[in-house]
PDB file of C-alpha atoms in Angstrom:
ATOM      1  CA  MET A   1      13.409 -26.336 -24.019  1.00 94.00           C
ATOM      2  CA  ARG A   2      12.290 -25.757 -20.431  1.00 97.00           C
ATOM      3  CA  ILE A   3      15.166 -24.589 -18.226  1.00 98.00           C
ATOM      4  CA  LEU A   4      15.245 -24.029 -14.490  1.00 98.00           C
ATOM      5  CA  VAL A   5      17.948 -21.495 -13.617  1.00 97.00           C
ATOM      6  CA  ALA A   6      19.000 -21.548  -9.962  1.00 96.00           C
ATOM      7  CA  LEU A   7      20.757 -18.288  -9.042  1.00 93.00           C
ATOM      8  CA  GLY A   8      23.098 -18.388  -6.062  1.00 81.00           C
ATOM      9  CA  GLY A   9      22.490 -15.838  -3.326  1.00 68.00           C
ATOM     10  CA  ASN A  10      26.160 -14.927  -3.579  1.00 64.00           C
ATOM     11  CA  ALA A  11      25.694 -14.122  -7.271  1.00 67.00           C
ATOM     12  CA  LEU A  12      23.146 -11.495  -6.199  1.00 79.00           C
ATOM     13  CA  LEU A  13      25.175 -10.172  -3.280  1.00 73.00           C
ATOM     14  CA  ARG A  14      28.827 -10.934  -3.927  1.00 75.00           C
ATOM     15  CA  ARG A  15      30.929 -12.537  -1.195  1.00 70.00           C
ATOM     16  CA  GLY A  16      32.415  -9.802   0.996  1.00 72.00           C
ATOM     17  CA  GLN A  17      30.506  -7.039  -0.827  1.00 79.00           C
ATOM     18  CA  PRO A  18      28.609  -4.481   1.313  1.00 84.00           C
ATOM     19  CA  MET A  19      25.013  -5.757   1.491  1.00 82.00           C
ATOM     20  CA  THR A  20      23.324  -2.595   0.256  1.00 89.00           C
ATOM     21  CA  ALA A  21      20.146  -2.432  -1.812  1.00 90.00           C
ATOM     22  CA  ASP A  22      22.077  -0.627  -4.559  1.00 93.00           C
ATOM     23  CA  ASN A  23      24.681  -3.392  -4.771  1.00 90.00           C
ATOM     24  CA  GLN A  24      21.997  -6.052  -4.892  1.00 89.00           C
ATOM     25  CA  ARG A  25      20.086  -4.158  -7.565  1.00 93.00           C
ATOM     26  CA  ALA A  26      23.230  -3.812  -9.684  1.00 92.00           C
ATOM     27  CA  ASN A  27      23.967  -7.550  -9.428  1.00 91.00           C
ATOM     28  CA  VAL A  28      20.362  -8.460 -10.206  1.00 93.00           C
ATOM     29  CA  ARG A  29      20.519  -6.238 -13.290  1.00 94.00           C
ATOM     30  CA  ILE A  30      23.556  -8.184 -14.510  1.00 91.00           C
ATOM     31  CA  ALA A  31      21.780 -11.477 -13.754  1.00 92.00           C
ATOM     32  CA  ALA A  32      18.717 -10.350 -15.715  1.00 95.00           C
ATOM     33  CA  GLU A  33      20.846  -9.522 -18.767  1.00 95.00           C
ATOM     34  CA  ARG A  34      22.428 -12.973 -18.632  1.00 94.00           C
ATOM     35  CA  ILE A  35      19.120 -14.805 -18.148  1.00 96.00           C
ATOM     36  CA  LYS A  36      17.654 -12.906 -21.110  1.00 96.00           C
ATOM     37  CA  GLU A  37      20.277 -14.552 -23.336  1.00 94.00           C
ATOM     38  CA  VAL A  38      18.481 -17.889 -22.960  1.00 95.00           C
ATOM     39  CA  ALA A  39      14.970 -16.801 -21.922  1.00 96.00           C
ATOM     40  CA  VAL A  40      14.195 -15.291 -25.333  1.00 94.00           C
ATOM     41  CA  ASP A  41      14.563 -18.750 -26.907  1.00 94.00           C
ATOM     42  CA  HIS A  42      13.459 -21.100 -24.109  1.00 96.00           C
ATOM     43  CA  GLU A  43      10.924 -21.470 -21.306  1.00 97.00           C
ATOM     44  CA  VAL A  44      12.670 -20.355 -18.121  1.00 97.00           C
ATOM     45  CA  VAL A  45      11.894 -20.738 -14.437  1.00 98.00           C
ATOM     46  CA  VAL A  46      14.143 -18.749 -12.088  1.00 97.00           C
ATOM     47  CA  ALA A  47      14.887 -19.913  -8.555  1.00 97.00           C
ATOM     48  CA  HIS A  48      17.329 -18.083  -6.325  1.00 94.00           C
ATOM     49  CA  GLY A  49      19.266 -18.245  -3.091  1.00 89.00           C
ATOM     50  CA  ASN A  50      18.814 -15.950  -0.114  1.00 86.00           C
ATOM     51  CA  GLY A  51      21.644 -16.814   2.285  1.00 80.00           C
ATOM     52  CA  PRO A  52      23.197 -13.331   2.503  1.00 81.00           C
ATOM     53  CA  GLN A  53      19.817 -11.598   2.437  1.00 85.00           C
ATOM     54  CA  VAL A  54      17.997 -13.666   5.069  1.00 84.00           C
ATOM     55  CA  GLY A  55      20.991 -13.297   7.376  1.00 80.00           C
ATOM     56  CA  LEU A  56      20.889  -9.526   6.883  1.00 84.00           C
ATOM     57  CA  LEU A  57      17.170  -9.441   7.703  1.00 87.00           C
ATOM     58  CA  ALA A  58      17.845 -11.511  10.815  1.00 82.00           C
ATOM     59  CA  LEU A  59      20.460  -8.995  11.936  1.00 81.00           C
ATOM     60  CA  GLN A  60      18.149  -6.061  11.212  1.00 85.00           C
ATOM     61  CA  SER A  61      15.338  -7.655  13.195  1.00 80.00           C
ATOM     62  CA  THR A  62      17.468  -7.540  16.343  1.00 76.00           C
ATOM     63  CA  ALA A  63      17.544  -3.730  16.249  1.00 78.00           C
ATOM     64  CA  TYR A  64      13.995  -3.299  17.624  1.00 77.00           C
ATOM     65  CA  GLN A  65      14.134  -5.005  20.983  1.00 76.00           C
ATOM     66  CA  GLU A  66      10.548  -4.249  22.021  1.00 84.00           C
ATOM     67  CA  VAL A  67       9.450  -7.332  20.063  1.00 81.00           C
ATOM     68  CA  GLY A  68      11.066 -10.710  19.666  1.00 77.00           C
ATOM     69  CA  ILE A  69      13.221 -11.606  16.689  1.00 79.00           C
ATOM     70  CA  TYR A  70      11.120 -12.796  13.755  1.00 87.00           C
ATOM     71  CA  PRO A  71      11.617 -16.501  12.913  1.00 89.00           C
ATOM     72  CA  LEU A  72      13.623 -17.587   9.887  1.00 89.00           C
ATOM     73  CA  ASP A  73      10.581 -18.820   7.956  1.00 93.00           C
ATOM     74  CA  VAL A  74       9.022 -15.325   8.075  1.00 94.00           C
ATOM     75  CA  LEU A  75      12.343 -13.707   7.203  1.00 92.00           C
ATOM     76  CA  GLY A  76      12.639 -16.188   4.342  1.00 93.00           C
ATOM     77  CA  ALA A  77       9.287 -15.009   3.005  1.00 95.00           C
ATOM     78  CA  GLU A  78      10.468 -11.395   3.262  1.00 94.00           C
ATOM     79  CA  SER A  79      13.647 -12.208   1.357  1.00 93.00           C
ATOM     80  CA  GLN A  80      11.666 -14.015  -1.371  1.00 95.00           C
ATOM     81  CA  ALA A  81       9.574 -10.909  -1.960  1.00 95.00           C
ATOM     82  CA  MET A  82      12.568  -8.554  -1.827  1.00 93.00           C
ATOM     83  CA  ILE A  83      14.762 -10.517  -4.224  1.00 94.00           C
ATOM     84  CA  GLY A  84      11.871 -11.638  -6.423  1.00 95.00           C
ATOM     85  CA  TYR A  85      10.728  -8.053  -6.854  1.00 96.00           C
ATOM     86  CA  MET A  86      14.146  -6.986  -8.085  1.00 95.00           C
ATOM     87  CA  ILE A  87      14.554  -9.981 -10.412  1.00 96.00           C
ATOM     88  CA  GLU A  88      11.052  -9.584 -11.830  1.00 97.00           C
ATOM     89  CA  GLN A  89      11.498  -5.870 -12.428  1.00 97.00           C
ATOM     90  CA  GLU A  90      14.954  -6.107 -13.988  1.00 96.00           C
ATOM     91  CA  LEU A  91      13.917  -9.034 -16.205  1.00 97.00           C
ATOM     92  CA  GLY A  92      10.911  -7.007 -17.290  1.00 97.00           C
ATOM     93  CA  ASN A  93      13.225  -4.179 -18.295  1.00 97.00           C
ATOM     94  CA  VAL A  94      15.243  -6.379 -20.686  1.00 97.00           C
ATOM     95  CA  MET A  95      12.771  -9.001 -21.902  1.00 97.00           C
ATOM     96  CA  PRO A  96      10.265  -8.387 -24.711  1.00 96.00           C
ATOM     97  CA  LYS A  97       7.390  -6.297 -23.371  1.00 95.00           C
ATOM     98  CA  GLU A  98       4.825  -9.021 -24.105  1.00 96.00           C
ATOM     99  CA  GLN A  99       6.623 -11.489 -21.811  1.00 97.00           C
ATOM    100  CA  GLN A 100       4.653 -11.965 -18.595  1.00 97.00           C
ATOM    101  CA  ILE A 101       6.755 -12.405 -15.438  1.00 98.00           C
ATOM    102  CA  VAL A 102       5.426 -13.462 -12.031  1.00 97.00           C
ATOM    103  CA  THR A 103       7.110 -13.841  -8.642  1.00 97.00           C
ATOM    104  CA  MET A 104       5.554 -16.522  -6.473  1.00 97.00           C
ATOM    105  CA  ILE A 105       6.080 -16.804  -2.715  1.00 96.00           C
ATOM    106  CA  THR A 106       6.854 -20.504  -2.374  1.00 97.00           C
ATOM    107  CA  MET A 107       6.634 -22.941   0.548  1.00 97.00           C
ATOM    108  CA  THR A 108       8.707 -26.119   0.734  1.00 97.00           C
ATOM    109  CA  VAL A 109       7.746 -29.075   2.894  1.00 97.00           C
ATOM    110  CA  VAL A 110      10.448 -30.707   5.038  1.00 96.00           C
ATOM    111  CA  ASP A 111      10.401 -33.508   7.615  1.00 96.00           C
ATOM    112  CA  ALA A 112      10.052 -32.325  11.202  1.00 94.00           C
ATOM    113  CA  ASP A 113      12.518 -35.012  12.332  1.00 94.00           C
ATOM    114  CA  ASP A 114      15.144 -34.269   9.664  1.00 95.00           C
ATOM    115  CA  PRO A 115      18.577 -34.770  11.294  1.00 95.00           C
ATOM    116  CA  ALA A 116      19.719 -31.468   9.757  1.00 93.00           C
ATOM    117  CA  PHE A 117      17.961 -29.654  12.605  1.00 93.00           C
ATOM    118  CA  ASP A 118      20.673 -31.028  14.911  1.00 92.00           C
ATOM    119  CA  ASN A 119      23.530 -30.296  12.507  1.00 92.00           C
ATOM    120  CA  PRO A 120      23.401 -26.729  11.087  1.00 91.00           C
ATOM    121  CA  THR A 121      25.407 -26.321   7.863  1.00 86.00           C
ATOM    122  CA  LYS A 122      23.703 -23.596   5.802  1.00 83.00           C
ATOM    123  CA  PRO A 123      25.672 -20.298   5.775  1.00 83.00           C
ATOM    124  CA  ILE A 124      23.581 -17.136   6.031  1.00 81.00           C
ATOM    125  CA  GLY A 125      24.289 -13.452   6.443  1.00 79.00           C
ATOM    126  CA  PRO A 126      27.551 -11.530   6.023  1.00 80.00           C
ATOM    127  CA  VAL A 127      31.068 -12.891   6.332  1.00 85.00           C
ATOM    128  CA  TYR A 128      33.218 -12.221   9.419  1.00 90.00           C
ATOM    129  CA  ASP A 129      36.783 -12.756  10.478  1.00 93.00           C
ATOM    130  CA  LYS A 130      37.210 -15.612  12.938  1.00 93.00           C
ATOM    131  CA  GLU A 131      37.464 -13.422  16.059  1.00 94.00           C
ATOM    132  CA  THR A 132      34.300 -11.455  15.250  1.00 93.00           C
ATOM    133  CA  ALA A 133      32.385 -14.603  14.333  1.00 92.00           C
ATOM    134  CA  GLU A 134      33.306 -16.326  17.591  1.00 94.00           C
ATOM    135  CA  LYS A 135      32.300 -13.238  19.573  1.00 93.00           C
ATOM    136  CA  LEU A 136      28.911 -13.044  17.856  1.00 88.00           C
ATOM    137  CA  ALA A 137      28.375 -16.783  18.309  1.00 91.00           C
ATOM    138  CA  ALA A 138      28.939 -16.403  22.054  1.00 93.00           C
ATOM    139  CA  GLU A 139      26.670 -13.349  22.307  1.00 86.00           C
ATOM    140  CA  LYS A 140      23.793 -14.588  20.128  1.00 82.00           C
ATOM    141  CA  GLY A 141      23.968 -18.360  20.542  1.00 86.00           C
ATOM    142  CA  TRP A 142      24.821 -18.850  16.865  1.00 87.00           C
ATOM    143  CA  SER A 143      26.501 -21.790  15.234  1.00 92.00           C
ATOM    144  CA  ILE A 144      29.342 -20.645  12.968  1.00 92.00           C
ATOM    145  CA  ALA A 145      31.516 -22.324  10.353  1.00 92.00           C
ATOM    146  CA  ALA A 146      34.342 -21.454   7.986  1.00 90.00           C
ATOM    147  CA  ASP A 147      33.326 -20.125   4.560  1.00 84.00           C
ATOM    148  CA  GLY A 148      36.512 -19.894   2.539  1.00 80.00           C
ATOM    149  CA  GLU A 149      38.853 -17.521   4.345  1.00 86.00           C
ATOM    150  CA  TYR A 150      35.955 -16.059   6.353  1.00 91.00           C
ATOM    151  CA  TYR A 151      33.350 -17.295   8.842  1.00 92.00           C
ATOM    152  CA  ARG A 152      29.557 -17.109   8.714  1.00 90.00           C
ATOM    153  CA  ARG A 153      26.558 -18.038  10.801  1.00 88.00           C
ATOM    154  CA  VAL A 154      25.149 -21.459   9.882  1.00 91.00           C
ATOM    155  CA  VAL A 155      21.598 -22.723  10.417  1.00 89.00           C
ATOM    156  CA  ALA A 156      19.674 -25.947   9.853  1.00 91.00           C
ATOM    157  CA  SER A 157      19.097 -26.900   6.216  1.00 90.00           C
ATOM    158  CA  PRO A 158      16.655 -29.830   6.019  1.00 94.00           C
ATOM    159  CA  GLN A 159      16.050 -31.851   2.844  1.00 94.00           C
ATOM    160  CA  PRO A 160      13.187 -30.460   0.701  1.00 95.00           C
ATOM    161  CA  ARG A 161      10.420 -33.038   0.216  1.00 94.00           C
ATOM    162  CA  ASN A 162       7.743 -31.212  -1.733  1.00 94.00           C
ATOM    163  CA  ILE A 163       6.947 -27.807  -3.241  1.00 96.00           C
ATOM    164  CA  VAL A 164       3.493 -26.687  -2.119  1.00 96.00           C
ATOM    165  CA  GLU A 165       2.866 -24.449  -5.160  1.00 96.00           C
ATOM    166  CA  GLN A 166       4.353 -26.820  -7.765  1.00 95.00           C
ATOM    167  CA  LYS A 167       1.113 -27.270  -9.740  1.00 96.00           C
ATOM    168  CA  ALA A 168       0.501 -23.534  -9.941  1.00 97.00           C
ATOM    169  CA  ILE A 169       4.093 -22.956 -11.058  1.00 97.00           C
ATOM    170  CA  ARG A 170       3.799 -25.570 -13.801  1.00 96.00           C
ATOM    171  CA  GLN A 171       0.470 -24.161 -14.977  1.00 97.00           C
ATOM    172  CA  LEU A 172       1.991 -20.688 -15.271  1.00 97.00           C
ATOM    173  CA  VAL A 173       5.030 -21.963 -17.174  1.00 97.00           C
ATOM    174  CA  ASP A 174       2.786 -24.024 -19.479  1.00 96.00           C
ATOM    175  CA  SER A 175       0.915 -20.829 -20.320  1.00 96.00           C
ATOM    176  CA  GLY A 176       4.121 -18.959 -21.230  1.00 96.00           C
ATOM    177  CA  VAL A 177       4.778 -17.067 -17.997  1.00 97.00           C
ATOM    178  CA  LEU A 178       8.357 -16.645 -16.769  1.00 98.00           C
ATOM    179  CA  VAL A 179       8.126 -17.589 -13.087  1.00 98.00           C
ATOM    180  CA  VAL A 180      10.475 -16.470 -10.299  1.00 98.00           C
ATOM    181  CA  CYS A 181       9.945 -18.855  -7.393  1.00 97.00           C
ATOM    182  CA  ALA A 182      11.422 -21.139  -4.706  1.00 96.00           C
ATOM    183  CA  GLY A 183      13.483 -18.247  -3.375  1.00 94.00           C
ATOM    184  CA  GLY A 184      15.974 -19.386  -0.779  1.00 92.00           C
ATOM    185  CA  GLY A 185      14.825 -22.955  -1.400  1.00 94.00           C
ATOM    186  CA  GLY A 186      11.307 -21.994  -0.377  1.00 96.00           C
ATOM    187  CA  ILE A 187       9.911 -21.195   3.043  1.00 96.00           C
ATOM    188  CA  PRO A 188      10.603 -24.268   5.240  1.00 96.00           C
ATOM    189  CA  CYS A 189       7.331 -25.770   6.503  1.00 97.00           C
ATOM    190  CA  VAL A 190       6.145 -28.973   8.174  1.00 97.00           C
ATOM    191  CA  PHE A 191       2.741 -30.613   8.488  1.00 95.00           C
ATOM    192  CA  ASP A 192       1.454 -31.204  12.016  1.00 92.00           C
ATOM    193  CA  GLU A 193      -0.627 -34.186  13.136  1.00 90.00           C
ATOM    194  CA  GLU A 194      -3.832 -32.412  12.030  1.00 93.00           C
ATOM    195  CA  GLY A 195      -2.441 -31.822   8.544  1.00 92.00           C
ATOM    196  CA  ASN A 196      -1.881 -28.098   9.057  1.00 96.00           C
ATOM    197  CA  LEU A 197       1.203 -26.425   7.632  1.00 96.00           C
ATOM    198  CA  HIS A 198       3.610 -24.480   9.887  1.00 96.00           C
ATOM    199  CA  GLY A 199       6.892 -22.687   9.282  1.00 96.00           C
ATOM    200  CA  VAL A 200      10.072 -23.914  10.968  1.00 94.00           C
ATOM    201  CA  GLU A 201      13.384 -22.328  11.939  1.00 89.00           C
ATOM    202  CA  ALA A 202      15.636 -23.239   9.009  1.00 90.00           C
ATOM    203  CA  VAL A 203      16.874 -22.164   5.587  1.00 88.00           C
ATOM    204  CA  ILE A 204      16.534 -24.767   2.821  1.00 92.00           C
ATOM    205  CA  ASP A 205      19.332 -25.207   0.338  1.00 90.00           C
ATOM    206  CA  LYS A 206      18.105 -23.551  -2.848  1.00 92.00           C
ATOM    207  CA  ASP A 207      19.940 -25.966  -5.138  1.00 94.00           C
ATOM    208  CA  LEU A 208      18.312 -29.055  -3.620  1.00 95.00           C
ATOM    209  CA  ALA A 209      14.906 -27.347  -3.745  1.00 96.00           C
ATOM    210  CA  SER A 210      15.565 -26.249  -7.327  1.00 97.00           C
ATOM    211  CA  ALA A 211      16.299 -29.847  -8.331  1.00 97.00           C
ATOM    212  CA  GLU A 212      13.067 -30.955  -6.671  1.00 95.00           C
ATOM    213  CA  LEU A 213      11.124 -28.247  -8.495  1.00 96.00           C
ATOM    214  CA  ALA A 214      12.891 -28.872 -11.810  1.00 97.00           C
ATOM    215  CA  VAL A 215      11.784 -32.516 -11.740  1.00 96.00           C
ATOM    216  CA  ARG A 216       8.206 -31.642 -10.828  1.00 94.00           C
ATOM    217  CA  ALA A 217       7.971 -28.751 -13.327  1.00 94.00           C
ATOM    218  CA  GLY A 218       9.116 -30.933 -16.216  1.00 95.00           C
ATOM    219  CA  ALA A 219      12.393 -29.091 -16.848  1.00 97.00           C
ATOM    220  CA  ASP A 220      14.663 -30.347 -19.629  1.00 97.00           C
ATOM    221  CA  LEU A 221      17.770 -28.777 -18.089  1.00 98.00           C
ATOM    222  CA  LEU A 222      18.817 -27.626 -14.618  1.00 98.00           C
ATOM    223  CA  VAL A 223      21.326 -24.755 -14.591  1.00 97.00           C
ATOM    224  CA  ILE A 224      22.959 -24.037 -11.230  1.00 96.00           C
ATOM    225  CA  ALA A 225      24.489 -20.596 -11.710  1.00 93.00           C
ATOM    226  CA  THR A 226      27.079 -19.547  -9.166  1.00 87.00           C
ATOM    227  CA  ASP A 227      30.178 -17.337  -8.859  1.00 82.00           C
ATOM    228  CA  VAL A 228      32.703 -19.920 -10.121  1.00 89.00           C
ATOM    229  CA  ASP A 229      33.067 -21.453 -13.582  1.00 92.00           C
ATOM    230  CA  GLY A 230      32.370 -25.026 -12.530  1.00 94.00           C
ATOM    231  CA  VAL A 231      33.316 -27.863 -10.204  1.00 94.00           C
ATOM    232  CA  TYR A 232      36.937 -28.555  -9.301  1.00 93.00           C
ATOM    233  CA  GLU A 233      38.637 -31.555  -7.783  1.00 89.00           C
ATOM    234  CA  ASN A 234      40.903 -30.552  -4.869  1.00 86.00           C
ATOM    235  CA  TRP A 235      39.466 -27.021  -4.895  1.00 84.00           C
ATOM    236  CA  GLY A 236      41.643 -24.394  -3.233  1.00 80.00           C
ATOM    237  CA  THR A 237      44.852 -26.420  -3.479  1.00 85.00           C
ATOM    238  CA  PRO A 238      47.756 -26.312  -5.964  1.00 90.00           C
ATOM    239  CA  ASP A 239      46.364 -29.562  -7.399  1.00 89.00           C
ATOM    240  CA  GLN A 240      42.885 -28.262  -8.197  1.00 90.00           C
ATOM    241  CA  THR A 241      41.567 -29.604 -11.494  1.00 93.00           C
ATOM    242  CA  PHE A 242      38.506 -28.495 -13.452  1.00 94.00           C
ATOM    243  CA  ILE A 243      35.892 -31.218 -13.995  1.00 95.00           C
ATOM    244  CA  LYS A 244      34.136 -30.976 -17.361  1.00 96.00           C
ATOM    245  CA  GLU A 245      31.648 -33.808 -16.809  1.00 95.00           C
ATOM    246  CA  MET A 246      30.652 -36.217 -14.046  1.00 95.00           C
ATOM    247  CA  ARG A 247      28.335 -39.204 -13.988  1.00 94.00           C
ATOM    248  CA  ALA A 248      25.740 -38.683 -11.287  1.00 94.00           C
ATOM    249  CA  GLU A 249      26.241 -42.197  -9.968  1.00 91.00           C
ATOM    250  CA  ASP A 250      29.911 -41.385  -9.306  1.00 89.00           C
ATOM    251  CA  ALA A 251      29.494 -37.764  -8.250  1.00 89.00           C
ATOM    252  CA  LEU A 252      27.153 -38.684  -5.371  1.00 87.00           C
ATOM    253  CA  ASN A 253      30.078 -40.457  -3.705  1.00 84.00           C
ATOM    254  CA  ALA A 254      32.570 -37.628  -4.259  1.00 84.00           C
ATOM    255  CA  ARG A 255      33.394 -35.216  -1.448  1.00 82.00           C
ATOM    256  CA  PHE A 256      32.796 -31.504  -1.892  1.00 83.00           C
ATOM    257  CA  ALA A 257      32.405 -28.691   0.655  1.00 73.00           C
ATOM    258  CA  ALA A 258      29.174 -29.146   2.637  1.00 68.00           C
ATOM    259  CA  GLY A 259      28.275 -25.453   2.769  1.00 61.00           C
ATOM    260  CA  SER A 260      28.968 -24.577  -0.860  1.00 75.00           C
ATOM    261  CA  MET A 261      29.697 -26.934  -3.774  1.00 87.00           C
ATOM    262  CA  GLY A 262      28.508 -30.129  -2.055  1.00 88.00           C
ATOM    263  CA  PRO A 263      24.764 -29.328  -2.216  1.00 88.00           C
ATOM    264  CA  LYS A 264      25.121 -28.064  -5.806  1.00 93.00           C
ATOM    265  CA  VAL A 265      26.642 -31.348  -6.960  1.00 94.00           C
ATOM    266  CA  ARG A 266      24.073 -33.353  -5.004  1.00 94.00           C
ATOM    267  CA  ALA A 267      21.219 -31.301  -6.477  1.00 95.00           C
ATOM    268  CA  ALA A 268      22.550 -31.778 -10.007  1.00 96.00           C
ATOM    269  CA  CYS A 269      22.848 -35.514  -9.368  1.00 96.00           C
ATOM    270  CA  ASN A 270      19.288 -35.681  -8.048  1.00 95.00           C
ATOM    271  CA  PHE A 271      17.923 -34.062 -11.193  1.00 96.00           C
ATOM    272  CA  ALA A 272      20.022 -36.176 -13.566  1.00 96.00           C
ATOM    273  CA  LEU A 273      19.119 -39.434 -11.801  1.00 96.00           C
ATOM    274  CA  ALA A 274      15.416 -38.623 -11.606  1.00 95.00           C
ATOM    275  CA  THR A 275      15.057 -37.525 -15.239  1.00 95.00           C
ATOM    276  CA  GLY A 276      17.997 -38.875 -17.252  1.00 95.00           C
ATOM    277  CA  LYS A 277      18.542 -35.264 -18.356  1.00 96.00           C
ATOM    278  CA  ARG A 278      21.528 -32.972 -17.974  1.00 97.00           C
ATOM    279  CA  ALA A 279      22.299 -30.608 -15.121  1.00 98.00           C
ATOM    280  CA  VAL A 280      25.143 -28.106 -15.298  1.00 98.00           C
ATOM    281  CA  ILE A 281      27.019 -26.042 -12.703  1.00 97.00           C
ATOM    282  CA  GLY A 282      28.914 -22.904 -13.667  1.00 95.00           C
ATOM    283  CA  SER A 283      29.149 -19.140 -13.777  1.00 92.00           C
ATOM    284  CA  LEU A 284      26.134 -16.970 -14.468  1.00 88.00           C
ATOM    285  CA  GLU A 285      28.416 -14.989 -16.793  1.00 89.00           C
ATOM    286  CA  ASP A 286      28.566 -18.085 -19.034  1.00 92.00           C
ATOM    287  CA  ILE A 287      24.860 -18.934 -19.017  1.00 93.00           C
ATOM    288  CA  ARG A 288      24.619 -19.260 -22.806  1.00 94.00           C
ATOM    289  CA  GLY A 289      27.546 -21.680 -22.750  1.00 96.00           C
ATOM    290  CA  LEU A 290      26.018 -23.571 -19.812  1.00 96.00           C
ATOM    291  CA  VAL A 291      22.848 -24.139 -21.824  1.00 96.00           C
ATOM    292  CA  ASP A 292      24.730 -24.988 -25.026  1.00 95.00           C
ATOM    293  CA  GLY A 293      27.073 -27.393 -23.210  1.00 95.00           C
ATOM    294  CA  THR A 294      30.308 -25.504 -23.872  1.00 96.00           C
ATOM    295  CA  CYS A 295      30.856 -24.155 -20.330  1.00 97.00           C
ATOM    296  CA  GLY A 296      30.541 -25.381 -16.773  1.00 96.00           C
ATOM    297  CA  THR A 297      30.507 -28.855 -15.279  1.00 96.00           C
ATOM    298  CA  ALA A 298      27.845 -31.184 -16.645  1.00 97.00           C
ATOM    299  CA  ILE A 299      26.224 -33.882 -14.506  1.00 97.00           C
ATOM    300  CA  VAL A 300      24.720 -36.701 -16.560  1.00 95.00           C
ATOM    301  CA  SER A 301      23.148 -40.090 -15.907  1.00 93.00           C
ATOM    302  CA  ASP A 302      21.983 -43.129 -17.810  1.00 82.00           C
ATOM    303  CA  SER A 303      19.077 -43.423 -15.388  1.00 67.00           C
ATOM    304  CA  SER A 304      15.589 -42.113 -15.977  1.00 56.00           C
ATOM    305  CA  GLY A 305      12.454 -42.637 -14.008  1.00 54.00           C
ATOM    306  CA  ASP A 306      11.416 -42.534 -10.393  1.00 51.00           C
ATOM    307  CA  VAL A 307      14.546 -42.052  -8.319  1.00 52.00           C
ATOM    308  CA  GLU A 308      14.279 -40.855  -4.729  1.00 54.00           C
ATOM    309  CA  LEU A 309      15.948 -37.477  -4.272  1.00 51.00           C
ATOM    310  CA  HIS A 310      18.706 -37.180  -1.648  1.00 52.00           C
TER     311      HIS A 310
END
């Protein structure tokens, strides 16, 4: 079975955890051990988030004031290489030695007129208390939004339309290579009137990009691995209820948090509707159960065929 595993950026740098290289390395090592549980028996493609990391790089880039701040597309490429390097190395340390592993810097095409550019929702960087977040927003011209009990910077997150390297990724997977790709949803790019590709100031949602890639790479299962055990109705309230399974046709109309679970559910629905195959959302700790169908929240659909992704 071909499985695309989408690792949340917060699974690699835990929410509220100091964003040190050592902490990230330790979390990646745990992720590699979990991925190995299914990668020894299945073809696996690993995508990953970069929200905490790209925000950290953006903050670091402000320290040297002799040059302007690097744009988010370039910082996204840096984060892909940084995270991909750690994932590739730690997977190599636990997988059979004959298993080839490749990290691919990946570009994702978006529409230049996507309305998301006027409505930033994607959290990046560290968490702050409300007072600190509001102060930084005033100083740096940021947009901020609540993220649980904290606040974070939010940026534009346009809908992914195509993965530039999709054919190369599929060729590698077909030949038995474990590919780490589409980091942070891919580097956001647009085509100009001459057909040339340019980066844009945004961070693509990695779950939506992972669903796009999973369809195009011929995946049999999409696993969205995060830091919770699945999807809950009325999350964060005394009435919260775990959801074991949802039909994609119904789940698309349900309301979940825009900056966290909402895109995960939408991505799972996109994959299920486009392929008629299962997507599952749950904890990386339970990855074997997510694949076997005993853990997490499954998204299923009776549809199969060409369905436009949302």
